[in-house]
Coordinates of C-alpha atoms in Angstrom, one line a residue:
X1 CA 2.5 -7.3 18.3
X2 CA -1.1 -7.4 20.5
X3 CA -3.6 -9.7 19.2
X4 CA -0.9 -12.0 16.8
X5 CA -2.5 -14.8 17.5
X6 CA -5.8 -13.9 17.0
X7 CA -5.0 -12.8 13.1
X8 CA -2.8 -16.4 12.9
X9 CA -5.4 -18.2 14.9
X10 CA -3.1 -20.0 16.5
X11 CA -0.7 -20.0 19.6
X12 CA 1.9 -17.6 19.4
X13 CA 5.5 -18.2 21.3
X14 CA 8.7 -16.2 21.1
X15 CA 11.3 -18.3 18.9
X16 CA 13.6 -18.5 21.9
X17 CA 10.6 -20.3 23.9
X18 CA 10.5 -22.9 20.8
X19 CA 9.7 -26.5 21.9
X20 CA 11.4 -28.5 19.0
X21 CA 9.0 -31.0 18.4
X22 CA 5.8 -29.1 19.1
X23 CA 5.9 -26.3 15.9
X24 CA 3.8 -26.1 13.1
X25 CA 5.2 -23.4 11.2
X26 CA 7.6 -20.0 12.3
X27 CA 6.5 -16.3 11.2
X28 CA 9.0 -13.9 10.7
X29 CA 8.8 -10.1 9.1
X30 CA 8.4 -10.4 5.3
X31 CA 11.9 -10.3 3.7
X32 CA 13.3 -7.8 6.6
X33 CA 16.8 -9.2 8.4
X34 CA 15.0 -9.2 11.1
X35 CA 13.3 -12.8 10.2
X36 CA 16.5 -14.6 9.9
X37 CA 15.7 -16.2 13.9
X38 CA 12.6 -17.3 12.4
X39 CA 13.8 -18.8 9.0
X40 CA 16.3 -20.4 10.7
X41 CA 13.9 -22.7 13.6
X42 CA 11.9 -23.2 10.6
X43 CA 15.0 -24.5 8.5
X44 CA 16.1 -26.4 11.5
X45 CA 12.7 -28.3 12.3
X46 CA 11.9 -28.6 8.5
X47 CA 8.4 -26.0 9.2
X48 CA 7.1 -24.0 7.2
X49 CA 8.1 -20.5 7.3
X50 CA 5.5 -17.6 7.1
X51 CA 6.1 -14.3 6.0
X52 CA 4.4 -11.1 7.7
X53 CA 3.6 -7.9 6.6
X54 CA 1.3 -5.0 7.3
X55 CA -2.0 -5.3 5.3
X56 CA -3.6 -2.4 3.0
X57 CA -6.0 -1.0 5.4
X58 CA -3.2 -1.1 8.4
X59 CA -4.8 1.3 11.0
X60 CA -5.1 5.2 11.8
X61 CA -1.8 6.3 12.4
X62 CA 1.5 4.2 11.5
X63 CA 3.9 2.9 14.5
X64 CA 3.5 0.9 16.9
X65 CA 1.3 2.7 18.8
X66 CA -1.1 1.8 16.5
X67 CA -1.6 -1.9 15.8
X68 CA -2.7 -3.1 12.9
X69 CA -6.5 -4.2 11.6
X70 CA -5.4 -5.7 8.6
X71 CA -2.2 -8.3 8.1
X72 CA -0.8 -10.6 5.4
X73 CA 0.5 -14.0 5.9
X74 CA 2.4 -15.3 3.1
X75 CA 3.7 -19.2 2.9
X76 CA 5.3 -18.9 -0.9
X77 CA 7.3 -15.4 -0.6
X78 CA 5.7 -12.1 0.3
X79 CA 4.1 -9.8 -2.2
X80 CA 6.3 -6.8 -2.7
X81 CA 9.3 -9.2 -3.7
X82 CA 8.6 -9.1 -7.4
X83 CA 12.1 -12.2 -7.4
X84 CA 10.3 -15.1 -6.6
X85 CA 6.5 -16.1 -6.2
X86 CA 3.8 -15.1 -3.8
X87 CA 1.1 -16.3 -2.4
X88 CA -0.7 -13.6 -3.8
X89 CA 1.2 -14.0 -7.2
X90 CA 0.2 -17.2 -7.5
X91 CA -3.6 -16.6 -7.0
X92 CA -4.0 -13.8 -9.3
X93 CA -2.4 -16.9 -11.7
X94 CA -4.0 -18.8 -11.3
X95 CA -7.0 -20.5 -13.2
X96 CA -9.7 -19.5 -10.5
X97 CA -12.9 -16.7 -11.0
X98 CA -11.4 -14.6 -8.7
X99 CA -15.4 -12.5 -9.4
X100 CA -17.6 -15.5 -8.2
X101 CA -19.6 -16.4 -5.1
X102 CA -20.6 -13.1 -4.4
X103 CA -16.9 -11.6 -4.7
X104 CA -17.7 -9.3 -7.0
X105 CA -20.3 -7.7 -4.8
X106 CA -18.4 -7.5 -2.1
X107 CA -15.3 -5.9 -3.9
X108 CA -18.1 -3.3 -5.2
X109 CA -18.9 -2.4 -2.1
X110 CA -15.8 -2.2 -0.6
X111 CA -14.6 0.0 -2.8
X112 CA -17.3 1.9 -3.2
X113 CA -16.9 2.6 0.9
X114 CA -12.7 3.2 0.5
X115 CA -13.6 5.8 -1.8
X116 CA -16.4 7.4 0.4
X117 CA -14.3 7.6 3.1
X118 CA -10.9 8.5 1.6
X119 CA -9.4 5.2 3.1
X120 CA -5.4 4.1 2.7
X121 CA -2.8 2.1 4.5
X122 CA -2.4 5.3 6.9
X123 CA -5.7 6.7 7.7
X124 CA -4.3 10.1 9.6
X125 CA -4.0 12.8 6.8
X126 CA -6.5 14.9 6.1
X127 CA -8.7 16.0 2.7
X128 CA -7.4 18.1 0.6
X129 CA -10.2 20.8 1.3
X130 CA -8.7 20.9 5.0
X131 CA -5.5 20.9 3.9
X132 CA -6.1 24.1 1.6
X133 CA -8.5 26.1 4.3
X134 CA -5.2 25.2 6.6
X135 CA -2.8 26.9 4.1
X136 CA -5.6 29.0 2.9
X137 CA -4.6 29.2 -0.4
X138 CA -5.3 26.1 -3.4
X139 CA -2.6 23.1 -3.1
X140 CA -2.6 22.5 -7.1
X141 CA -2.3 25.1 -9.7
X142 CA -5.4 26.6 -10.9
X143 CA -4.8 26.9 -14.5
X144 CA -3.2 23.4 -14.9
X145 CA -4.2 22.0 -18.8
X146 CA -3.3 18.5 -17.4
X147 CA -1.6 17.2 -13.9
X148 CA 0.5 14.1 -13.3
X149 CA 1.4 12.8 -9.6
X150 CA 4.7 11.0 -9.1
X151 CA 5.0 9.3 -6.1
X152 CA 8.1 9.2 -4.0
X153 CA 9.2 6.8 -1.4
X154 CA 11.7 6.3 1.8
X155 CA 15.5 5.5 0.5
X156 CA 15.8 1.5 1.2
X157 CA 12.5 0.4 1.3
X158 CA 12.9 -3.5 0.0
X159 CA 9.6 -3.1 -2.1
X160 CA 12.1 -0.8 -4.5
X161 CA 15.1 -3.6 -5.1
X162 CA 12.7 -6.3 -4.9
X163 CA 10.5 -4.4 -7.4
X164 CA 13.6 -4.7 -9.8
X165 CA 14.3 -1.0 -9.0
X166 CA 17.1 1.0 -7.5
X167 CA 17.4 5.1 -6.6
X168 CA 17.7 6.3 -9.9
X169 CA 14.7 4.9 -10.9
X170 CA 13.2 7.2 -9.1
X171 CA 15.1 9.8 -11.6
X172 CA 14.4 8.0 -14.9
X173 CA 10.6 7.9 -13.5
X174 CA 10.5 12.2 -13.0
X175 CA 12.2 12.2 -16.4
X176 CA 9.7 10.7 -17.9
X177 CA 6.8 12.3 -16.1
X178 CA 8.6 15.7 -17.4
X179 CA 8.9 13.8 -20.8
X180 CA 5.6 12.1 -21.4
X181 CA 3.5 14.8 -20.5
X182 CA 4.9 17.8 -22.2
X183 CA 1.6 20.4 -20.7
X184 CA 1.1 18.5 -17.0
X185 CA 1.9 20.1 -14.0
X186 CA 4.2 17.2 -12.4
X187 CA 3.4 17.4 -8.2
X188 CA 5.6 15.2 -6.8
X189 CA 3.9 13.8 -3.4
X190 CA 6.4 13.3 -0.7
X191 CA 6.4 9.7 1.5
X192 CA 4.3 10.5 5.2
X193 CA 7.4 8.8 7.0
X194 CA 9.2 12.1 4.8
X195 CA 7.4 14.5 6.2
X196 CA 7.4 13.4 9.6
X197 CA 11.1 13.2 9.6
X198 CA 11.7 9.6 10.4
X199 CA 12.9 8.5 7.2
X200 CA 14.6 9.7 4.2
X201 CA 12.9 10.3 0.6
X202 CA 14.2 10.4 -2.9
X203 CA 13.3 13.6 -3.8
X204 CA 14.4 16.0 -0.9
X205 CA 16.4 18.2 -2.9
X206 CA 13.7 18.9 -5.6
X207 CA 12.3 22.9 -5.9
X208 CA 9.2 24.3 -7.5
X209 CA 9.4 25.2 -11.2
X210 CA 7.6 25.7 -13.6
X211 CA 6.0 22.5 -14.0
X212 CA 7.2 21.1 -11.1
X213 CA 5.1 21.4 -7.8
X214 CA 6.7 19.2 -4.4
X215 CA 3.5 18.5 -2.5
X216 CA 4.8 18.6 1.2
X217 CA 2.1 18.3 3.1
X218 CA 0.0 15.3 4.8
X219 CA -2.8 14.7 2.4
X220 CA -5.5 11.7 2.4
X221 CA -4.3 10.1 -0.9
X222 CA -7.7 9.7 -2.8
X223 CA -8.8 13.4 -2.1
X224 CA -5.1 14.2 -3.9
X225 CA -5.8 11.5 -7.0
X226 CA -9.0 12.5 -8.2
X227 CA -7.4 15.7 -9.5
X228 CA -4.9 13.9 -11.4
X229 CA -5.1 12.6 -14.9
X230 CA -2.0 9.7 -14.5
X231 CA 0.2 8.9 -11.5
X232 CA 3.3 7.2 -11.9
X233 CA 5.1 5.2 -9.3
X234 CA 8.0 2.7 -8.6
X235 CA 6.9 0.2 -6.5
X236 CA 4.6 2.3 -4.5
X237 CA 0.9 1.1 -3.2
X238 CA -0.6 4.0 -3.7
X239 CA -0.5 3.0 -7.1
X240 CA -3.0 0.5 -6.6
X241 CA -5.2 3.4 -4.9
X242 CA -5.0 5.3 -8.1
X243 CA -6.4 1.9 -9.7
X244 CA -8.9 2.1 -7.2
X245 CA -9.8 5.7 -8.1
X246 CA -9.6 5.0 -12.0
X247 CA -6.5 7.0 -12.5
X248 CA -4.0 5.4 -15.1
X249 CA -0.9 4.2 -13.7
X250 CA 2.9 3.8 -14.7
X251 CA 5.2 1.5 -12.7
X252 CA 8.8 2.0 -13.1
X253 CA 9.1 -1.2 -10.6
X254 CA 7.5 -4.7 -10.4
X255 CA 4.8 -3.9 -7.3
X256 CA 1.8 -6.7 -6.7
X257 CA -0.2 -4.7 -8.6
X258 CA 1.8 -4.6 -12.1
X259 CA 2.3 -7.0 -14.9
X260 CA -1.6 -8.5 -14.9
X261 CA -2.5 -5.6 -18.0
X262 CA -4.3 -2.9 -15.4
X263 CA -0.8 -0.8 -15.2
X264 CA 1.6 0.7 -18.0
X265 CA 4.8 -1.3 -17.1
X266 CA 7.9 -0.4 -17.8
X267 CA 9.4 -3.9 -16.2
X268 CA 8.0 -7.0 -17.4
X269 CA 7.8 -10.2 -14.5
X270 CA 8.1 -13.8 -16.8
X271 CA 5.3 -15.3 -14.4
X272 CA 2.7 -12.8 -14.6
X273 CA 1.0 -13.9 -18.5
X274 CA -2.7 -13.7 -16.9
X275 CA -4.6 -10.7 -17.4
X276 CA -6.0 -9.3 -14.3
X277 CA -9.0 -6.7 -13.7
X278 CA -8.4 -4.0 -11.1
X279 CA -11.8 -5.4 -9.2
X280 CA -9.9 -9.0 -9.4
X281 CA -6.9 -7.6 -8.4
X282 CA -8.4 -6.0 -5.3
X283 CA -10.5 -9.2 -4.3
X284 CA -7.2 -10.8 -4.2
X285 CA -5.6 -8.8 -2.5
X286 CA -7.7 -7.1 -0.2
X287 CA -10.9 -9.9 0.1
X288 CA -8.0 -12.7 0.2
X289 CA -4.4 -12.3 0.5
X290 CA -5.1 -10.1 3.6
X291 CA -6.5 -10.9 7.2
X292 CA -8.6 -8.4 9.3
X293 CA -9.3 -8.1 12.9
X294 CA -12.4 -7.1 14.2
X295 CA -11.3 -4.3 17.0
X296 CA -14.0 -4.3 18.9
X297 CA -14.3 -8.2 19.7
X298 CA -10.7 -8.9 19.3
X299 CA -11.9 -12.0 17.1
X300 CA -10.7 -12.3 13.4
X301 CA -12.6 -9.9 11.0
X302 CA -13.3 -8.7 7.6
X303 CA -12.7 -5.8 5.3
X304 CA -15.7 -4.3 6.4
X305 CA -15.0 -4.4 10.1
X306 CA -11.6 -2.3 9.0
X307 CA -13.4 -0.4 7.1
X308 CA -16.0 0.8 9.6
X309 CA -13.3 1.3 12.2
X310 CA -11.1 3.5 10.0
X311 CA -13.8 5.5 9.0
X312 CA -15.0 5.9 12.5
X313 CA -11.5 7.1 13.7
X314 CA -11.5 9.8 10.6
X315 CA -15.1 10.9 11.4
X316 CA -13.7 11.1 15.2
X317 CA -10.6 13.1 13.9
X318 CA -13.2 16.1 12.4
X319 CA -12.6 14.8 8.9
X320 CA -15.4 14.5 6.9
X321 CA -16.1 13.0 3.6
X322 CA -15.4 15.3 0.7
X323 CA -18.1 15.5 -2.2
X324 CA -16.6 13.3 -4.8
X325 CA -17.8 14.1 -8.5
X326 CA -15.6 10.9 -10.0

């Protein structure tokens, strides 16, 4: 990964280059098998061992030809294993004002940019508005009295069984969409990896109906969630996104984001007694728990250098900030 050490600001060596006596700590890929190398030097030399993962602003486009702006280093677990503590878990437990020291203006005005720009993990898809003058007809149903989003996800992601999910969650969760909601539209938004045929989702074999729509098209996430009155979601984070754009959200898992009284849970996590804001929430999260690099100086960043960047790249891309009444 370019620019590694500049997010751990430190000097970065491949564990087969490992000096014994010379390490302060190993970094492996969250919870992924493909960490073991790195747990293992750290168990050997008695380091710590940190846990990497993608941040919430990542970059334009996913892969790798597209490093990321935004990671998260995690010395206690890693957030989207629900099992055991975070980092991340821990702060939102903790006793602190999350709010204070000018936190709280800073998550306002982050936010208030996300939402201006339609910003995500994944910054490619367009607005809906482009996505309908594409098709040339309306995405969502016109005559809708009320519209739910579910939102799918690729088969063996770890954030589902270390949410405390499993497949047919993902069924129970469209049952009770269908259930819950008895005069919503249901649209069901397939996973980008989905839809660009790298991966496999849970919902593949799902038609139209009539209350049933399968979005299958690449849309930019907050354009999609301000016409919806309640998403729900396993262990997705675009269920934090529909926090972000004051959308009420159901979690059928355990994600970062549930279990601090912002979500309707049907899980419950033991550790998570504190109640939680969604502003606190995101200064944790995004303001804390992450790291940023600033792209143009190669030096470590801030939200707002992402935030610029990504919003450049979309202006670049033709897409243009939709007028947004919410």
């Amino acid at each position: 990964m370019p620019m590694l050490d500049a997010f751990l600001q430190a000097e970065v060596v491949p564990c087969w280059w490992w000096p014994r006596g010379a390490l302060d700590a190993t970094v492996g890929w969250g919870r992924s098998r493909h960490a073991w190398r790195a747990r293992r030097v750290a168990a050997d030399c008695d380091r710590p061992f940190l846990a990497l993962e993608d941040g919430f602003l990542r970059s334009f486009h996913p892969g790798r030809q597209h490093p990321p702006l935004s990671l998260v280093l995690d010395d206690v677990g890693i957030h989207y294993d629900s099992t055991r503590p975070s980092a991340l878990e821990r702060l939102l437990a903790s006793e602190e004002d999350l709010l204070g020291g000018g936190a709280a203006e800073d998550a306002a005005r982050a936010r208030a940019l996300i939402r201006e720009h339609g910003l995500s993990k994944y910054n490619h898809a367009p607005p809906m508005a482009r996505v309908q003058a594409a098709l040339g007809r309306p995405l969502l149903r016109p005559n809708d009295r009320r519209r739910v989003l579910v939102v799918d996800q690729t088969r063996g992601d770890l954030s589902i069984a270390l949410g405390g999910a499993s497949e047919h969650t993902f069924t129970e969760l469209l049952v009770a969409a269908l259930a819950d909601n008895p005069h919503a539209t249901v649209y069901v938004k397939t996973h980008p990896q989905v839809l660009a045929g790298r991966r496999e989702g849970h919902y593949a074999r799902l038609r139209d109906g009539e209350r049933l729509v399968v979005l299958r098209q690449a849309i930019e996430p907050l354009s999609l969630l301000r016409h919806m009155d309640a998403v729900y979601v396993v262990s997705s984070t675009l269920g934090f996104e529909a926090l972000l754009a004051d959308r009420p959200v159901c979690c059928f898992g355990m994600p970062w984001y549930a279990g601090w009284g912002a979500t309707q849970d049907r899980l419950r996590c033991p550790r998570r007694t504190r109640a939680r804001s969604v502003d606190e929430l995101f200064v944790a999260a995004y303001l804390r728990y992450a790291r940023y690099l600033n792209p143009e100086t190669h030096a470590p960043g801030t939200v707002f250098d992402a935030i610029d960047w990504l919003a450049r790249q979309r202006r670049m891309a033709g897409f243009r900030p939709e007028r947004r009444s919410d």
